[in-house]
Tab-separated table of C-alpha atoms and ligand atoms in Angstrom:
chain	number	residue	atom	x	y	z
A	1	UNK	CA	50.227	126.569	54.503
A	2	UNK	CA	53.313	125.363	56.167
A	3	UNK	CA	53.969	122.254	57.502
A	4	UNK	CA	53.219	122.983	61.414
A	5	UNK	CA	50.961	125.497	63.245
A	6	UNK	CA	51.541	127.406	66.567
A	7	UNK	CA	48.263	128.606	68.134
A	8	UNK	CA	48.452	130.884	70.847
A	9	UNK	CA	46.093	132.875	73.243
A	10	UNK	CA	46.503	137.118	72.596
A	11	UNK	CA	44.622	138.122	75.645
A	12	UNK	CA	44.807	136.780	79.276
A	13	UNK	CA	43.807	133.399	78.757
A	14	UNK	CA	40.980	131.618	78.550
A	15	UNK	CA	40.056	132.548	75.110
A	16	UNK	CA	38.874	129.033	74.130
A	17	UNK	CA	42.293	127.624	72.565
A	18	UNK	CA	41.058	123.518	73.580
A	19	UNK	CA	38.029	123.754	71.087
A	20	UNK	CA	40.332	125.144	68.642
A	21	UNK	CA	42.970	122.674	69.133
A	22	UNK	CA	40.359	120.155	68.650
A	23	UNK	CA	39.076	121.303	65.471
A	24	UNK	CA	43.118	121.422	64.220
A	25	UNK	CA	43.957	118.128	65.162
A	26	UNK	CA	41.878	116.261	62.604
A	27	UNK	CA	44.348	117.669	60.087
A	28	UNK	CA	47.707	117.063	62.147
A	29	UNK	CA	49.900	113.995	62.850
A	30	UNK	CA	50.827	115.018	66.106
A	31	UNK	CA	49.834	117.757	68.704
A	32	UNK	CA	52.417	119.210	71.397
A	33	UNK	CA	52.309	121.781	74.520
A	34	UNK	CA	55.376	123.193	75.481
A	35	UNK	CA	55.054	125.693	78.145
A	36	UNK	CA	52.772	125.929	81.316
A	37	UNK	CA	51.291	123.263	83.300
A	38	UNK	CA	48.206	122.398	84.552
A	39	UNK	CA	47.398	125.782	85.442
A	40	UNK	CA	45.715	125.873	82.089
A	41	UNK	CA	42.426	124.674	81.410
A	42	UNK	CA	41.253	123.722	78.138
A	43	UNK	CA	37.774	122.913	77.529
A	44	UNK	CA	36.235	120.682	74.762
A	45	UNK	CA	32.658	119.422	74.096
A	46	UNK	CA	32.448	116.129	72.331
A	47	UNK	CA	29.320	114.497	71.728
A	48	UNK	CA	27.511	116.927	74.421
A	49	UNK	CA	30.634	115.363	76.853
A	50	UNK	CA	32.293	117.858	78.519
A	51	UNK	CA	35.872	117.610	79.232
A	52	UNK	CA	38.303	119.787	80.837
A	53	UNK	CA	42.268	119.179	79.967
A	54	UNK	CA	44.974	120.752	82.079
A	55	UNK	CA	48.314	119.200	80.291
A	56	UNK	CA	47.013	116.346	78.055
A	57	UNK	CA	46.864	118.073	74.732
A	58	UNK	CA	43.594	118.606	73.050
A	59	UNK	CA	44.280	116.497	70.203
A	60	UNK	CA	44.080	113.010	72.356
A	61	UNK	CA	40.580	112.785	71.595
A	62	UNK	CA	41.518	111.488	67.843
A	63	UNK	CA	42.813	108.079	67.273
A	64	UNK	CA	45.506	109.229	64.764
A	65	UNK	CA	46.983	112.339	66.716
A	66	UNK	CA	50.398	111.271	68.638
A	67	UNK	CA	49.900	113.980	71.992
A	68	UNK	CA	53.659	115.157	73.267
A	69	UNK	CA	53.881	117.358	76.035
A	70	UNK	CA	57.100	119.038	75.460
A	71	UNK	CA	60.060	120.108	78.130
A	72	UNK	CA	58.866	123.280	78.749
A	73	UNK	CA	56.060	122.310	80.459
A	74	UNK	CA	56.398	121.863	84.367
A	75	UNK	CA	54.863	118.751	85.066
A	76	UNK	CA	52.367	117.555	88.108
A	77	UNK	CA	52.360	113.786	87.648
A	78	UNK	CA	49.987	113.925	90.063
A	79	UNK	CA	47.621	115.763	87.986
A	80	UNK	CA	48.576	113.916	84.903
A	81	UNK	CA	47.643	110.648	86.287
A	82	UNK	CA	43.782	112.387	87.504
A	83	UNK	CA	43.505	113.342	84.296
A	84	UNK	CA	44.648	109.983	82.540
A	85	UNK	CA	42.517	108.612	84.550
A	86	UNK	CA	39.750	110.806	83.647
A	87	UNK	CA	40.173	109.968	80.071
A	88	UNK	CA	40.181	106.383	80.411
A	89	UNK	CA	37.007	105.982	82.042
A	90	UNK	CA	35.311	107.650	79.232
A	91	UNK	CA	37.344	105.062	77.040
A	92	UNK	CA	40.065	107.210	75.455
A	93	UNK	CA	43.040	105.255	75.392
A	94	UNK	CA	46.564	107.128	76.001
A	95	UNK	CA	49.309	104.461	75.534
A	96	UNK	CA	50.988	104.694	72.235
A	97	UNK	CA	49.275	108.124	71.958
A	98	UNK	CA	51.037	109.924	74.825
A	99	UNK	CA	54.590	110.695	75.279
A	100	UNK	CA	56.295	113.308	77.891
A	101	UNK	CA	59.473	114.704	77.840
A	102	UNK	CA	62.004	112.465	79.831
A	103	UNK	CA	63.695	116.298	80.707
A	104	UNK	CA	60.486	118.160	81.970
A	105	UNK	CA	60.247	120.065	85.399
A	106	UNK	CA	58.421	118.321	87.693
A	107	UNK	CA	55.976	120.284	90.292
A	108	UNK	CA	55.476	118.487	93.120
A	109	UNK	CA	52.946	119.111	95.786
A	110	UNK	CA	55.436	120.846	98.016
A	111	UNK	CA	55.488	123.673	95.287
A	112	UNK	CA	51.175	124.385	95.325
A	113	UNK	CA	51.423	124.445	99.318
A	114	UNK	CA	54.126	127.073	98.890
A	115	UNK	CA	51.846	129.052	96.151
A	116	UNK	CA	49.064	128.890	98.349
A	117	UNK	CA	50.851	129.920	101.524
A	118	UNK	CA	52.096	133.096	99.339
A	119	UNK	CA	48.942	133.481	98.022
A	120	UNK	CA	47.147	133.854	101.598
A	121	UNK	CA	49.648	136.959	101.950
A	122	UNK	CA	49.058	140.366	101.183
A	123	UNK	CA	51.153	140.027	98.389
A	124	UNK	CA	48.728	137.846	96.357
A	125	UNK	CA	48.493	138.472	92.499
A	126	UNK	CA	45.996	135.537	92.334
A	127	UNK	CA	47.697	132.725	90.391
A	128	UNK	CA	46.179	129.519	89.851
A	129	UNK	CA	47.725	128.419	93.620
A	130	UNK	CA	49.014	125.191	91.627
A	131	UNK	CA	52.562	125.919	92.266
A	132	UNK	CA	53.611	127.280	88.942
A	133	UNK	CA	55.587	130.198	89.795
A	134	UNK	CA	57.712	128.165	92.634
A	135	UNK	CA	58.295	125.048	90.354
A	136	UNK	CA	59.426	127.363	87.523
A	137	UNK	CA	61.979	129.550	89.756
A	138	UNK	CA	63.343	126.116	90.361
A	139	UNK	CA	63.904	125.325	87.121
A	140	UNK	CA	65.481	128.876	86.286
A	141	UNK	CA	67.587	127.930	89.900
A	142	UNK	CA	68.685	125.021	88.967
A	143	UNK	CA	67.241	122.741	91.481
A	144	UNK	CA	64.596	120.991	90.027
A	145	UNK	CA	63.465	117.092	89.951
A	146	UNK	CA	63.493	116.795	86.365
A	147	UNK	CA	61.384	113.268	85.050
A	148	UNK	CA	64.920	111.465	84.254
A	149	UNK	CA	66.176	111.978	87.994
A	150	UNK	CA	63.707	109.521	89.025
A	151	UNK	CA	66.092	107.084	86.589
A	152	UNK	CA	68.558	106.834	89.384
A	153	UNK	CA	67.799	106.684	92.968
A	154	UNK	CA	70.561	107.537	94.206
A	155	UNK	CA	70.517	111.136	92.440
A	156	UNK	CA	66.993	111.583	93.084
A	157	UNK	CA	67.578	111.246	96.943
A	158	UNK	CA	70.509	113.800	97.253
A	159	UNK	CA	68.268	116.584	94.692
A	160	UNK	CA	65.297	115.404	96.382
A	161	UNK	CA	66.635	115.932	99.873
A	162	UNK	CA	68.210	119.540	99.304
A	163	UNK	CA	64.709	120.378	97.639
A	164	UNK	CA	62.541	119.364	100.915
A	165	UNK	CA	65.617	121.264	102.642
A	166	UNK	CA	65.313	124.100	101.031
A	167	UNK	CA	61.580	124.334	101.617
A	168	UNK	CA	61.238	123.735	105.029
A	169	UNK	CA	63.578	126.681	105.489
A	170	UNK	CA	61.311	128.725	103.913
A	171	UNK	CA	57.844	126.906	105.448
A	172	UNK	CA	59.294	127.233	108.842
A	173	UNK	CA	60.495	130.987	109.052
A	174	UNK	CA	58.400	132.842	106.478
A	175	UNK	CA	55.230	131.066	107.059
A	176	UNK	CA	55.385	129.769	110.403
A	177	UNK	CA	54.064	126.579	109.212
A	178	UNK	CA	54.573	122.749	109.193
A	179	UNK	CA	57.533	121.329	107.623
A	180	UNK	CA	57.350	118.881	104.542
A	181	UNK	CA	58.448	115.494	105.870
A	182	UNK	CA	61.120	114.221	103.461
A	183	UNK	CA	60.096	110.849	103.251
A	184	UNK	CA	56.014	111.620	102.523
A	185	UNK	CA	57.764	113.309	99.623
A	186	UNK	CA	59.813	110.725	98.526
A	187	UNK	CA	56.876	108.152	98.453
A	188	UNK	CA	54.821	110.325	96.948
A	189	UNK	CA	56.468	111.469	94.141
A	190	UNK	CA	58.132	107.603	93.220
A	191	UNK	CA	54.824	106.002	93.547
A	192	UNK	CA	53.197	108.384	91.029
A	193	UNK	CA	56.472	107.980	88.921
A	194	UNK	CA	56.107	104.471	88.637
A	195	UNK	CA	52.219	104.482	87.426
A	196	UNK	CA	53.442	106.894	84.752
A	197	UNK	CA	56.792	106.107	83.509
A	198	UNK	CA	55.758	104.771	80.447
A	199	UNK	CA	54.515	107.462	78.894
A	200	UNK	CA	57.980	109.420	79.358
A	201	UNK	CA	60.553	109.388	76.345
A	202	UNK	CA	62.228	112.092	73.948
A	203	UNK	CA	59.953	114.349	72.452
A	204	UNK	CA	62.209	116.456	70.608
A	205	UNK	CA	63.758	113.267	68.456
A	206	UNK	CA	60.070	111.435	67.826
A	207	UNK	CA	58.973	115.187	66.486
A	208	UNK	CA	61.877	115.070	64.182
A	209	UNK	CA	61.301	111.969	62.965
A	210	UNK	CA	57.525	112.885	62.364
A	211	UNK	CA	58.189	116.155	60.402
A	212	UNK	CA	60.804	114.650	58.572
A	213	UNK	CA	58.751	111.869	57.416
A	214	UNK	CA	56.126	114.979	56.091
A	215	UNK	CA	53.844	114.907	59.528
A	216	UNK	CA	52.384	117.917	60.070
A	217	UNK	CA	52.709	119.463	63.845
A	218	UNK	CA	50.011	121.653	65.635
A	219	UNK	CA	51.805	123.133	69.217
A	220	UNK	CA	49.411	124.346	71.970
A	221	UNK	CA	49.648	127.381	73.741
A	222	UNK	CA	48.656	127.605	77.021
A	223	UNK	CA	47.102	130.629	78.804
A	224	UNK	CA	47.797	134.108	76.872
A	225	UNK	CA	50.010	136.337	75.532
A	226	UNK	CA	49.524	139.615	78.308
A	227	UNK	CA	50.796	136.261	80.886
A	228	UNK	CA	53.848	136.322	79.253
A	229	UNK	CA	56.142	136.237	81.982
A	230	UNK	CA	58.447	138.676	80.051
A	231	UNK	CA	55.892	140.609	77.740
A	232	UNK	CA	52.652	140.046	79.736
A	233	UNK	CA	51.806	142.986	82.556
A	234	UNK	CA	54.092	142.004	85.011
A	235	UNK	CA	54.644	141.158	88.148
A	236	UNK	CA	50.633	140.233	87.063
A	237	UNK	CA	51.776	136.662	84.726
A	238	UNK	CA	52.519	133.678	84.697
A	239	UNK	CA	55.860	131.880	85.054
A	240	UNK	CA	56.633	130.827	81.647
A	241	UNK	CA	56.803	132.308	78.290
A	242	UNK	CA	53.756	132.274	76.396
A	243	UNK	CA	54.464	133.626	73.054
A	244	UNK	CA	54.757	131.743	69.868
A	245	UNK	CA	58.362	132.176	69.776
A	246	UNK	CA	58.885	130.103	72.660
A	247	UNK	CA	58.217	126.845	70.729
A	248	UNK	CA	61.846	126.266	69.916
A	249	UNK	CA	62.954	125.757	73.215
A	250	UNK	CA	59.778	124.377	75.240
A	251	UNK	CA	59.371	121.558	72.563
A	252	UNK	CA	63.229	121.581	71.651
A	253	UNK	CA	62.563	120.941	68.212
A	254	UNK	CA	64.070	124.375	66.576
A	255	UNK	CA	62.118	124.022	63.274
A	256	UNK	CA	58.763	124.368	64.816
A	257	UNK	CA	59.392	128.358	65.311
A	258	UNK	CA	59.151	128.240	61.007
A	259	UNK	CA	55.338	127.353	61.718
A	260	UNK	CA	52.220	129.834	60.905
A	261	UNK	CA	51.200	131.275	63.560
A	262	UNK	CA	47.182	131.492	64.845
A	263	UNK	CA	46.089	133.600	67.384
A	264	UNK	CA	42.547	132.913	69.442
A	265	UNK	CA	41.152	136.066	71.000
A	266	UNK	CA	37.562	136.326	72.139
A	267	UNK	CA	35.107	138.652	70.837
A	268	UNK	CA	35.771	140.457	74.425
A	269	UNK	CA	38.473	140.564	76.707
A	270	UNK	CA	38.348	138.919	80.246
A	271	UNK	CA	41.184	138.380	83.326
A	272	UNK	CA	41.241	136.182	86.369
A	273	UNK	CA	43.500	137.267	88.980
A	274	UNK	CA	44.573	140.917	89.682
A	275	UNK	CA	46.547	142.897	87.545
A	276	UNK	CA	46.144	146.021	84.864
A	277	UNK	CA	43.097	145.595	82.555
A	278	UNK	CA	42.062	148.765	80.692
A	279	UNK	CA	38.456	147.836	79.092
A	280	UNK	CA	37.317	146.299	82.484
A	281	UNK	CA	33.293	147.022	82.751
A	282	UNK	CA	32.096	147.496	86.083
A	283	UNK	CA	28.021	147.803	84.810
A	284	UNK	CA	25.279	145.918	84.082
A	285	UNK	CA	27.026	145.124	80.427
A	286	UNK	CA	30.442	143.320	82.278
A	287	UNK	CA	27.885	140.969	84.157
A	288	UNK	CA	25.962	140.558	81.282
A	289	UNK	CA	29.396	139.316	79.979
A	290	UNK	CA	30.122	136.860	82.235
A	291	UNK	CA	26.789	135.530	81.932
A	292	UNK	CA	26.015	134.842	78.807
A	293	UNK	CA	29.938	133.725	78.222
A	294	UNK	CA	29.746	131.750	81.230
A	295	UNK	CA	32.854	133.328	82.142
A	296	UNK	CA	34.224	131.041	85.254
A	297	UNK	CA	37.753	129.354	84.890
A	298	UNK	CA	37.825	126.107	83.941
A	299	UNK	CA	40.982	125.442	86.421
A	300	UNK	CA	40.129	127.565	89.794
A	301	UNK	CA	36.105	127.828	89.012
A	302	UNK	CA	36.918	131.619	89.708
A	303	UNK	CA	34.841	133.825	88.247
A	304	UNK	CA	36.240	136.396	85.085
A	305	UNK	CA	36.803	139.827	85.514
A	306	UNK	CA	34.833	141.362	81.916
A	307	UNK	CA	35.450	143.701	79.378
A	308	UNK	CA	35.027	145.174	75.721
A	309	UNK	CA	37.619	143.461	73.043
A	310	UNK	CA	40.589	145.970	73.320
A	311	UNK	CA	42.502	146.237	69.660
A	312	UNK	CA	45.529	148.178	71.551
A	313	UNK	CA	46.156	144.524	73.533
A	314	UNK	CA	45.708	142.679	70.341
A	315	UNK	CA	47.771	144.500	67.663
A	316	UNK	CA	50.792	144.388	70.319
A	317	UNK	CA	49.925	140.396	70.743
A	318	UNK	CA	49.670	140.135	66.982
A	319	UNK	CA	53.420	141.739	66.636
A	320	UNK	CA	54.605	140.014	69.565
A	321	UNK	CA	53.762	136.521	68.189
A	322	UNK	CA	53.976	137.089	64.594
A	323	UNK	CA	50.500	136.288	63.788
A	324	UNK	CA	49.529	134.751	60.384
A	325	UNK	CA	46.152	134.248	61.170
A	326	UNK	CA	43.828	135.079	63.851
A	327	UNK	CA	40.472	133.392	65.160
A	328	UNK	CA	37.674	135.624	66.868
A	329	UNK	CA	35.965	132.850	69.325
A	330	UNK	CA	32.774	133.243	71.571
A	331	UNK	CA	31.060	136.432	68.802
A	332	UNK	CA	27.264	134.770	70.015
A	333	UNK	CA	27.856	135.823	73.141
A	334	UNK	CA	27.281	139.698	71.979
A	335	UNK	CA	24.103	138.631	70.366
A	336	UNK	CA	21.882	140.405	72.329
A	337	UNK	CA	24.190	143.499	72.940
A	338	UNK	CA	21.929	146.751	71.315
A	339	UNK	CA	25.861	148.671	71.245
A	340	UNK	CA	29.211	146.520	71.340
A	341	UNK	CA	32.632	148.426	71.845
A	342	UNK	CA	36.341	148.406	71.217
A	343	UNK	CA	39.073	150.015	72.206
A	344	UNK	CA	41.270	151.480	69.967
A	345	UNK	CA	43.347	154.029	72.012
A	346	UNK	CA	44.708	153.836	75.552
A	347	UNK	CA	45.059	158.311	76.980
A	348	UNK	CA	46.367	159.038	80.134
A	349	UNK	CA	46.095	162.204	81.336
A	350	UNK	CA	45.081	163.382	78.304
A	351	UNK	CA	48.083	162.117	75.966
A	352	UNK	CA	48.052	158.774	73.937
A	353	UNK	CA	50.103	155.726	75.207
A	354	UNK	CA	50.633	152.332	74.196
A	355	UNK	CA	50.069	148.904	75.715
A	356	UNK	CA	53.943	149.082	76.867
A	357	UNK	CA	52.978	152.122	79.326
A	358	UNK	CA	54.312	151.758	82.874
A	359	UNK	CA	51.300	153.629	83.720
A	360	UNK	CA	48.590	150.878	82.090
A	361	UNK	CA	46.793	150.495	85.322
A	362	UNK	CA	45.596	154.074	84.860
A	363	UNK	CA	45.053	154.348	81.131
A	364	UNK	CA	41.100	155.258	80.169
A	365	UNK	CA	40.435	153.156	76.757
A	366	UNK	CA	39.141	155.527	73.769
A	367	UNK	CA	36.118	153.422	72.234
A	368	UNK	CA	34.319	152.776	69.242
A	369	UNK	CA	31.444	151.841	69.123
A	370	UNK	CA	28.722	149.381	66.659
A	371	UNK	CA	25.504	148.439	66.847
A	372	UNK	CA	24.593	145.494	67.813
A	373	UNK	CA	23.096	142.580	65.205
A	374	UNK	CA	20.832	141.588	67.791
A	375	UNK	CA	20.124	138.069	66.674
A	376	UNK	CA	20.957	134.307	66.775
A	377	UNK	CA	24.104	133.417	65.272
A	378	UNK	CA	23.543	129.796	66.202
A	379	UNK	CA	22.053	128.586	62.620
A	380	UNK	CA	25.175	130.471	60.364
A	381	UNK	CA	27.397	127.992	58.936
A	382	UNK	CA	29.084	130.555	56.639
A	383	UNK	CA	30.661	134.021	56.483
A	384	UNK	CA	27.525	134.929	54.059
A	385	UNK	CA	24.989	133.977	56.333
A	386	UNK	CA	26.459	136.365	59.220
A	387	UNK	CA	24.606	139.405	59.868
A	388	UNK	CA	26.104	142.572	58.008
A	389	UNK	CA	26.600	144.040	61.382
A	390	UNK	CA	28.695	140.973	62.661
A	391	UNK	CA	30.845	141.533	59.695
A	392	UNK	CA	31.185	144.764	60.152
A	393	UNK	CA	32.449	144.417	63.649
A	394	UNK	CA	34.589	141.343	62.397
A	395	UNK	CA	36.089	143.501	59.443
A	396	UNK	CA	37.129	146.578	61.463
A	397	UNK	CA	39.245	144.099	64.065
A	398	UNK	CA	40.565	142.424	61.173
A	399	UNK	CA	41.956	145.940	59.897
A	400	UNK	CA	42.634	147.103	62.801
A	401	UNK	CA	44.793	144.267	63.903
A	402	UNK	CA	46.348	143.745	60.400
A	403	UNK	CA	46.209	139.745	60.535
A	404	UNK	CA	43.238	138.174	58.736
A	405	UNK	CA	40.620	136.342	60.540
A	406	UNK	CA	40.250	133.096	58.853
A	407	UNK	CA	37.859	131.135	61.884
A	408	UNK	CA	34.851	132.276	63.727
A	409	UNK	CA	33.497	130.573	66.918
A	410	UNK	CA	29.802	130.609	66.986
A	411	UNK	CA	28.491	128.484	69.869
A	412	UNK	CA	30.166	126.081	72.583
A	413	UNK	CA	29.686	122.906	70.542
A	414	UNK	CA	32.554	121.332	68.025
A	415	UNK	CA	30.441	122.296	65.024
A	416	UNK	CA	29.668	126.061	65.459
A	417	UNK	CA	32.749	126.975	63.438
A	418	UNK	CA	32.536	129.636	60.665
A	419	UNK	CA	35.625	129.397	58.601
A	420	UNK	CA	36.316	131.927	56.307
B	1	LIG	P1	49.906	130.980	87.840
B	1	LIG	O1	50.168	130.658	86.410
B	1	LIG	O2	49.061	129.960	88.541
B	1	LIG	O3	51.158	131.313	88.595
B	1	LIG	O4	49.031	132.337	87.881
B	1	LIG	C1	49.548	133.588	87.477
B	1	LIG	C2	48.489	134.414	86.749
B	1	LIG	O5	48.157	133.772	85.513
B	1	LIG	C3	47.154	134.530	87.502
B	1	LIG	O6	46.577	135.779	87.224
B	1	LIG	C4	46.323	133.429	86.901
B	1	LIG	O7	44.937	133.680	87.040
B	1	LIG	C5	46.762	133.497	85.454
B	1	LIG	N1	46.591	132.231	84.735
B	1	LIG	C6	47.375	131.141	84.789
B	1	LIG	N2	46.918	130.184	83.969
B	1	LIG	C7	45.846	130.691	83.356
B	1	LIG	C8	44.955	130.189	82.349
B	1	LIG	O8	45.097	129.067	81.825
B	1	LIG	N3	43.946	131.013	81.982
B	1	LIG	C9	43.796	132.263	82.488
B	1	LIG	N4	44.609	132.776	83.421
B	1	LIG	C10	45.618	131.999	83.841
């Protein structure tokens, strides 16, 4: 086991990372994100508590984890402080446990009303409307408020003003709407500044001195690996990189790419948004899905497009992100299936293609198909005690795949882990 893990979604999100993360962090000195923003939503059950965390790292909910949210992220302080303050009220304290890269992107509110006014066009590929994508082509553009700006007024007024500029351009004659008033901005974004400028600092240095001092370090993914913004299905992603590999420079602590590597992928495949997804189910079954897996985002309460587990995604994720280990989350959910499928080939017109295909929007998955165990999985609390026929479906992704599968989610709750 190496001294830091990366875990990572291999599907589009949502594959239940947080609970994961939360499990992890007992056994980790410190716990960083470092790409995405609070267009992720990561849920965790504690004490039959329910908690939803966009960019607060899982791991706050333990006294000894240090939380670091790492310059790759693009920050909302807006949301930060909700969701400080969220967190607080239950009694979770953050100071001394939270620290935020002095360097990250910051998405202000001008960049969701810009999403959403995209969004309401024809054009819409159904992001989060939380003004990802905009605050991200700033960064790549050069222009954004970064946290340190805020430092020195006078610098933050002549970014800050270019910024609304730049905007209203847009607002005024591509959207025929109102213009952001330059000083509502202003106010807005100092005054939440100032109720969180203690928690900002250098992450990179503190998570040197922590691994050098023999701390181990679990980093966060957030949403999936086929979001990838340049491995994902795109123009269907999200802004930022997603893979593994993109530790290095979103927590800027180069070491942390020599980490082991876990991937989450659920015991099905689901999407929000538009976009290619081969094992879509438009029956009875795909409800049935969404259901039983409760499958509505935790971010936009949308609800999940569903579909069988498809191996062709996760072998290319596996590759992509160097897996080491993999974890198969939400298997109870196919408890009552009589037949459960995978893909294992993607055909169009007749010839085999890969997950890489321009054509994937077309591709008809090849299945295989196993019986169902049709039974509780709620009481197993070890490999042995699964049914043969959840092992059997287990086993064959596992060889499939080529990356062992060392943890098994068996129910919503902290506890319903199988480790193997
Ligand atoms: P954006 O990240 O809000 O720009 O959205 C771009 C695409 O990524 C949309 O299809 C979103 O539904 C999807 N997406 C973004 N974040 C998540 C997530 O945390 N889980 C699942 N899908 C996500």
């Amino acid at each position: 086991m190496k001294q830091s893990l990366i875990l990572v979604g291999t599907q589009w999100g949502d594959e239940g990372k947080g609970k994961i993360v939360d499990f992890y962090s007992k056994k980790f000195e410190a716990v960083c994100r470092f790409q995405g923003g609070h267009n992720a939503g990561h849920t965790i059950y504690k004490e039959d508590e329910k908690f939803v965390l966009h960019l607060i790292p899982s791991g706050i909910f333990y006294d000894h984890v240090s939380c670091f949210i790492g310059q790759g992220v693009i920050l909302s302080i807006e949301s930060l402080l909700e969701e400080i303050k969220q967190l607080e009220e239950k009694g979770i304290e953050l100071e001394g446990k939270l620290r935020i890269s002095r360097y990250c992107s910051l998405l202000l509110p001008l960049h969701a009303k810009i999403d959403q006014l995209r969004e309401d066009n024809k054009n819409s590929i159904g992001t989060t409307r939380r003004g990802i994508g905009p605050a991200y082509e700033d960064k790549t553009a050069r222009r954004s408020i970064k946290a340190f700006d805020l430092e020195d007024n006078d610098l933050l007024e002549h970014k800050l003003r270019s910024l609304v500029e730049y905007y209203n351009f847009q607002i005024q004659n591509i959207h025929d709407a109102e213009p952001f008033r330059y000083e509502d901005v202003y106010k807005e974004l100092v005054d939440s500044y100032n109720q969180a400028s203690k928690y900002f600092g250098d992450v990179t240095d503190t998570l040197e001195s922590i691994y050098e001092e023999g701390g181990n370090i679990l980093y966060e993914g957030a949403q999936g690996t086929l979001l990838d913004v340049d491995y994902g299905t795109y123009p269907y992603v999200t802004s930022s990189n997603t893979l593994a590999t993109s530790v290095g420079i979103g927590s800027g602590f180069p070491r942390s790419i020599y980490s082991d590597v876990l991937g989450i992928a659920k015991a099905y495949t689901t999407r929000v948004g538009a976009g290619p997804f081969p094992t879509e189910l438009f029956c009875e079954e795909g409800e049935k899905i969404a259901k039983l897996g409760h499958e509505f985002g935790a971010t936009t309460g949308r609800p999940r497009r569903c579909g069988w587990l498809d191996l062709v995604a996760l072998r290319y994720s596996a590759k992509l992100n160097n897996l080491t280990e993999l974890c198969i989350t939400k298997l109870d959910v196919l408890d009552s299936f009589e037949q459960i499928k995978v893909c294992t080939e993607y055909e169009v017109d007749n010839k085999k293609t890969s997950f890489k295909s321009r054509l994937l929007h077309k591709v008809k998955p090849v299945y295989k198909s196993f019986e169902g165990w049709n039974c509780s999985l709620e009481e197993c609390k070890n490999y042995a005690e699964l049914p043969d026929k959840a092992k059997e479906f287990l086993e064959f992704i596992e060889d499939f795949v080529g990356v062992k599968i060392s943890l098994i989610s068996n129910g919503p709750n902290r506890e319903d882990l199988i480790h193997r």
